[in-house]
Amino acid sequence: MLTRKMLNWLKRTLDEFCSRYGSTILNTISPIWFLLCILGLNWMAYDHIFEYLYETKTILRMIFQCVTWFMSGQMIIHWIFLCKVKSNYLNTEEDNAKRLAHEEANPQFKSEGIEYEQLRQIRPTLGTGNWSVITEYTNNEVKKTAYPYWGWKPCVVCSFYKPPRCHHCPICNVCILKRDHHCFFARQCVGLHNQRYFVVFNLWAGLLTTFATPQLMYYTYAAVWPHMTAMDLCLPWTLVKYLLGGTSFYILTVVFQNYSLIFFILTAGHFLREQLHCIEHGITSFELDTDNYHLQPESKSMHERFACVFGRENLWLNILIPYHWASRPTDDGIVWASMKME
């Protein structure tokens, strides 16, 4: 009985700790982890892996080194822009004028809202994605108000009305235009202005990890495995063993890099596939998860859907250089012509 109580207390404590500090810890650790991984990979490739796998100063070795550095450079450049370019909503007078014009043209999207319980009785299909529920806490009362998803709705934190697809991020503590999700590796949200960098970042991350992982694994098997034990494949065990002086820092680095590359190849592939699917269908991953994507499918061609993210001119240039200053997204984050008209 005592053990069960202790386990329940430990679980509650961990849940409370993760709920309160988990996002902050991930926001701090993730970019450091990414930089350590990419720098460590290039150091190992230059000083150890290529020297072991390929003959010195051969054309093949030079090509592989250049490819590794090129993809690493592309990934870091787009990661920097992903971190620096923001999609914050500023709530200007011009935006408020657009809100009034939007509501005049679409009276069904008035930003007045309706009580949640009343709407549940009128519209049993509340969970289909047509509505957003805003929760307000006043003293000991909880008030829930539903607003049309494609209408303007209040942000109870920022105290202003925000446009459709604009959501408040509790981690960034700002409203984000066309918010897709919060990226811990960038320490900010992916939204209207930096989604292109997130897509290209994952593209280069997927290519680099796919290129590097087989070579690192073979190098680990051929050159490092004779100096390891089977338990050393478990990263926590290897870390403890290193701290106790039972293994070298280099073996710890090799094991860490293998884990990191496997993680990044899976996550980059997942996010790239998800983002391309969302762009193709004109939605965000937030709308994909919550079924909030009632758009008119005939409203935009495939090229126009990609132009909403990458701009109309020379879409392919986004793969090689940050191109936002020359070709901006066709969406402005305020007016959505392809909203579902109900």
XYZ file of C-alpha atoms in Angstrom:
342
model
C 0.000 0.000 0.000
C 2.819 2.374 0.907
C 4.630 1.614 -2.326
C 1.505 2.306 -4.381
C 0.999 5.635 -2.599
C 4.618 6.574 -3.238
C 4.303 5.677 -6.923
C 1.108 7.706 -7.268
C 2.754 10.662 -5.520
C 5.806 10.365 -7.776
C 3.580 10.222 -10.874
C 1.606 13.301 -9.796
C 4.826 15.144 -9.017
C 6.342 14.281 -12.400
C 3.141 15.228 -14.225
C 3.013 18.567 -12.423
C 6.706 19.213 -13.091
C 6.389 18.370 -16.805
C 3.228 20.457 -17.124
C 4.879 23.468 -15.478
C 8.469 23.262 -16.743
C 8.462 20.760 -19.622
C 7.997 23.324 -22.391
C 10.693 25.604 -20.970
C 13.157 22.736 -20.689
C 12.453 21.558 -24.249
C 12.734 25.122 -25.535
C 16.195 25.371 -23.963
C 17.600 21.912 -24.658
C 16.325 21.292 -28.215
C 18.365 23.956 -30.085
C 21.484 23.042 -28.078
C 20.966 19.396 -28.964
C 20.557 20.265 -32.645
C 23.748 22.345 -32.742
C 25.767 19.729 -30.855
C 24.535 17.060 -33.245
C 25.298 18.934 -36.455
C 28.702 20.210 -35.276
C 29.653 16.827 -33.842
C 28.641 15.082 -37.047
C 30.819 17.333 -39.205
C 33.762 16.996 -36.814
C 33.508 13.194 -36.788
C 33.034 13.048 -40.555
C 36.101 15.210 -41.231
C 38.456 13.795 -38.589
C 37.407 10.150 -38.363
C 34.670 8.700 -40.569
C 35.829 9.759 -44.046
C 39.449 9.026 -43.171
C 38.487 5.507 -42.096
C 36.030 4.701 -44.908
C 37.791 6.269 -47.911
C 41.355 6.514 -49.079
C 43.165 9.760 -48.333
C 42.624 12.632 -50.800
C 40.534 10.661 -53.290
C 37.899 12.334 -55.453
C 35.154 10.275 -53.779
C 36.207 11.414 -50.318
C 36.301 15.065 -51.405
C 32.861 14.764 -52.990
C 31.385 13.200 -49.849
C 32.949 15.885 -47.670
C 31.623 18.691 -49.869
C 28.136 17.150 -49.955
C 28.109 16.848 -46.154
C 29.253 20.455 -45.652
C 26.824 21.787 -48.276
C 23.779 20.062 -46.771
C 24.844 20.998 -43.246
C 25.266 24.626 -44.312
C 21.864 24.719 -45.989
C 20.214 23.216 -42.934
C 21.847 25.710 -40.540
C 21.042 28.719 -42.784
C 17.356 27.832 -42.954
C 17.309 26.996 -39.240
C 18.657 30.498 -38.473
C 15.934 32.109 -40.593
C 13.350 29.814 -38.990
C 14.491 31.131 -35.598
C 14.686 34.813 -36.584
C 11.654 35.387 -38.851
C 8.518 35.804 -36.757
C 4.821 35.536 -37.558
C 3.505 37.580 -34.618
C 0.174 39.343 -34.989
C 0.512 43.073 -34.168
C -3.178 44.185 -34.169
C -2.898 47.415 -36.162
C -5.689 49.862 -37.036
C -5.499 48.632 -40.622
C -6.155 45.080 -39.424
C -9.155 46.205 -37.387
C -10.556 47.916 -40.484
C -10.163 44.635 -42.358
C -12.039 42.868 -39.550
C -15.019 45.218 -39.863
C -15.048 44.857 -43.646
C -14.781 41.074 -43.273
C -17.762 40.924 -40.918
C -19.826 43.238 -43.097
C -19.232 41.016 -46.123
C -19.708 37.785 -44.117
C -22.332 38.379 -41.388
C -22.257 34.685 -40.440
C -18.726 35.269 -39.117
C -19.585 38.058 -36.661
C -17.134 38.158 -33.754
C -19.864 38.211 -31.109
C -19.804 34.542 -30.213
C -22.393 32.322 -28.564
C -22.429 30.520 -25.234
C -20.861 27.092 -25.525
C -23.703 25.158 -23.905
C -26.295 26.973 -25.978
C -24.402 26.137 -29.156
C -24.122 22.486 -28.117
C -27.894 22.330 -28.068
C -28.311 24.137 -31.381
C -25.337 22.585 -33.196
C -24.498 19.063 -31.988
C -21.682 18.995 -34.599
C -19.564 21.458 -32.600
C -16.586 19.097 -32.719
C -16.389 19.013 -36.521
C -14.108 22.038 -36.689
C -16.592 24.790 -37.579
C -16.143 26.522 -34.227
C -13.474 27.640 -31.769
C -14.160 27.709 -28.043
C -12.657 30.526 -25.960
C -12.434 29.867 -22.205
C -12.374 32.812 -19.784
C -11.685 32.559 -16.058
C -13.231 35.281 -13.878
C -12.956 34.849 -10.122
C -14.292 31.327 -9.536
C -16.372 31.187 -12.710
C -15.484 29.575 -16.023
C -17.127 30.998 -19.131
C -16.943 29.223 -22.480
C -17.858 31.086 -25.649
C -17.865 29.609 -29.146
C -16.895 31.629 -32.225
C -16.986 30.628 -35.907
C -13.551 29.237 -36.775
C -13.313 31.413 -39.893
C -14.387 34.526 -38.016
C -12.409 36.892 -35.817
C -12.295 35.942 -32.157
C -10.901 37.531 -28.980
C -7.629 36.537 -27.374
C -8.199 36.580 -23.626
C -4.451 36.933 -22.988
C -3.573 39.683 -25.491
C -6.951 41.462 -25.091
C -7.678 42.076 -28.758
C -9.489 40.390 -31.622
C -7.367 38.114 -33.762
C -8.021 37.052 -37.381
C -8.961 33.545 -38.555
C -6.179 30.942 -38.224
C -4.384 33.164 -35.721
C -3.816 31.360 -32.417
C -2.193 32.312 -29.144
C 0.882 30.289 -28.231
C 1.207 29.773 -24.463
C 4.964 29.218 -24.830
C 5.763 32.262 -26.992
C 2.982 34.206 -25.209
C 1.957 35.976 -28.440
C -0.669 35.453 -31.140
C 0.755 33.847 -34.283
C -0.612 34.425 -37.795
C -1.576 31.147 -39.474
C -0.107 29.239 -36.529
C 0.981 25.745 -37.493
C 2.704 24.547 -34.313
C 5.401 25.491 -31.821
C 8.858 24.319 -32.882
C 11.107 23.683 -29.892
C 14.214 23.507 -32.087
C 13.541 27.074 -33.265
C 12.239 28.246 -29.867
C 9.241 29.861 -31.553
C 6.112 29.058 -33.531
C 5.943 28.081 -37.170
C 3.476 30.399 -38.858
C 2.745 32.509 -41.903
C 6.178 34.049 -42.468
C 8.557 31.257 -41.450
C 6.730 28.110 -42.551
C 8.809 28.046 -45.752
C 12.005 27.823 -43.698
C 10.586 25.010 -41.580
C 9.736 23.006 -44.703
C 13.159 23.522 -46.324
C 14.942 22.926 -43.002
C 13.266 19.517 -42.735
C 14.075 18.782 -46.377
C 17.812 19.316 -45.855
C 17.713 17.591 -42.449
C 16.122 14.533 -44.060
C 18.649 14.481 -46.906
C 21.650 14.938 -44.613
C 20.608 12.299 -42.101
C 19.716 9.835 -44.877
C 23.163 10.435 -46.375
C 25.110 10.315 -43.104
C 23.365 7.625 -41.044
C 24.472 4.542 -43.057
C 28.078 5.759 -43.088
C 28.070 6.473 -39.338
C 26.519 3.094 -38.559
C 29.073 1.239 -40.682
C 31.914 3.229 -39.103
C 30.526 2.416 -35.640
C 30.362 -1.290 -36.482
C 33.773 -1.507 -38.135
C 35.924 0.900 -36.115
C 34.252 1.503 -32.743
C 32.348 -1.690 -31.941
C 35.535 -3.683 -31.058
C 36.065 -1.224 -28.180
C 32.464 -1.371 -26.932
C 30.130 -3.797 -25.194
C 26.520 -4.533 -26.083
C 25.346 -2.449 -23.105
C 27.175 0.567 -24.539
C 24.473 0.790 -27.212
C 22.169 2.095 -24.475
C 22.877 5.819 -24.327
C 21.961 6.376 -20.625
C 24.209 3.462 -19.638
C 27.064 4.822 -21.765
C 26.672 8.265 -20.178
C 26.809 6.839 -16.636
C 29.738 4.643 -17.627
C 31.606 7.668 -19.005
C 30.963 9.696 -15.843
C 32.383 6.802 -13.806
C 35.466 6.628 -16.032
C 34.567 3.299 -17.656
C 34.546 4.470 -21.282
C 35.934 7.255 -23.436
C 34.279 10.506 -24.426
C 34.630 9.526 -28.089
C 32.581 6.346 -27.663
C 29.934 8.368 -25.834
C 29.929 10.835 -28.752
C 29.548 8.060 -31.330
C 26.592 6.516 -29.488
C 25.006 9.956 -28.993
C 25.379 10.738 -32.716
C 23.757 7.454 -33.756
C 20.752 8.100 -31.533
C 20.502 11.708 -32.706
C 20.667 10.890 -36.422
C 18.038 8.161 -36.117
C 15.773 10.595 -34.240
C 16.284 13.392 -36.783
C 15.782 11.169 -39.817
C 12.426 10.021 -38.401
C 11.207 13.438 -37.245
C 12.396 15.296 -40.367
C 10.682 12.741 -42.590
C 7.480 12.955 -40.567
C 7.351 16.766 -40.527
C 8.271 17.094 -44.201
C 5.563 14.651 -45.229
C 3.007 16.374 -42.971
C 3.905 19.857 -44.198
C 3.701 18.903 -47.880
C 0.323 17.278 -47.240
C -0.930 20.407 -45.473
C 0.328 22.754 -48.192
C -1.214 20.557 -50.869
C -4.608 20.759 -49.141
C -4.296 24.405 -48.080
C -4.399 23.706 -44.330
C -2.110 23.862 -41.298
C -1.076 20.971 -39.080
C -3.194 22.545 -36.306
C -6.232 22.328 -38.574
C -5.260 18.826 -39.627
C -5.200 17.667 -35.990
C -8.469 19.415 -35.042
C -10.357 18.959 -38.328
C -10.586 22.749 -38.786
C -10.067 22.861 -42.518
C -13.358 23.602 -44.224
C -11.878 25.229 -47.318
C -13.251 25.353 -50.823
C -11.079 22.793 -52.661
C -11.586 24.459 -56.035
C -10.582 27.913 -54.803
C -6.835 27.526 -55.464
C -4.672 25.550 -57.835
C -1.746 23.467 -56.574
C 0.709 26.181 -57.613
C -1.320 28.783 -55.734
C -1.381 26.647 -52.603
C 2.422 26.434 -52.632
C 2.582 30.158 -53.438
C 0.660 30.779 -50.192
C 3.783 29.549 -48.378
C 6.724 30.146 -50.734
C 5.548 33.039 -52.915
C 4.728 32.980 -56.616
C 8.131 33.729 -58.154
C 10.798 31.031 -58.580
C 9.494 28.609 -55.968
C 12.509 26.330 -56.364
C 14.905 29.049 -55.167
C 13.545 28.615 -51.644
C 15.360 25.273 -51.510
C 18.751 26.950 -51.933
C 18.453 30.440 -50.427
C 16.140 32.285 -48.015
C 13.942 33.999 -50.599
C 11.302 35.784 -48.533
C 12.410 39.317 -49.403
C 11.881 38.734 -53.138
C 8.841 36.451 -53.160
C 6.510 36.773 -50.189
C 3.624 34.404 -49.368
C 0.456 35.300 -51.246
C -1.576 34.962 -48.029
C -1.503 37.995 -45.754
C -2.675 36.138 -42.658
C -5.653 38.471 -42.232
C -8.073 37.841 -45.122
C -8.853 34.277 -46.215
C -10.695 34.233 -49.529
C -10.998 30.441 -49.522
C -12.863 30.170 -46.212
C -15.862 27.877 -46.088
C -19.048 29.901 -46.552
C -21.810 28.378 -44.410
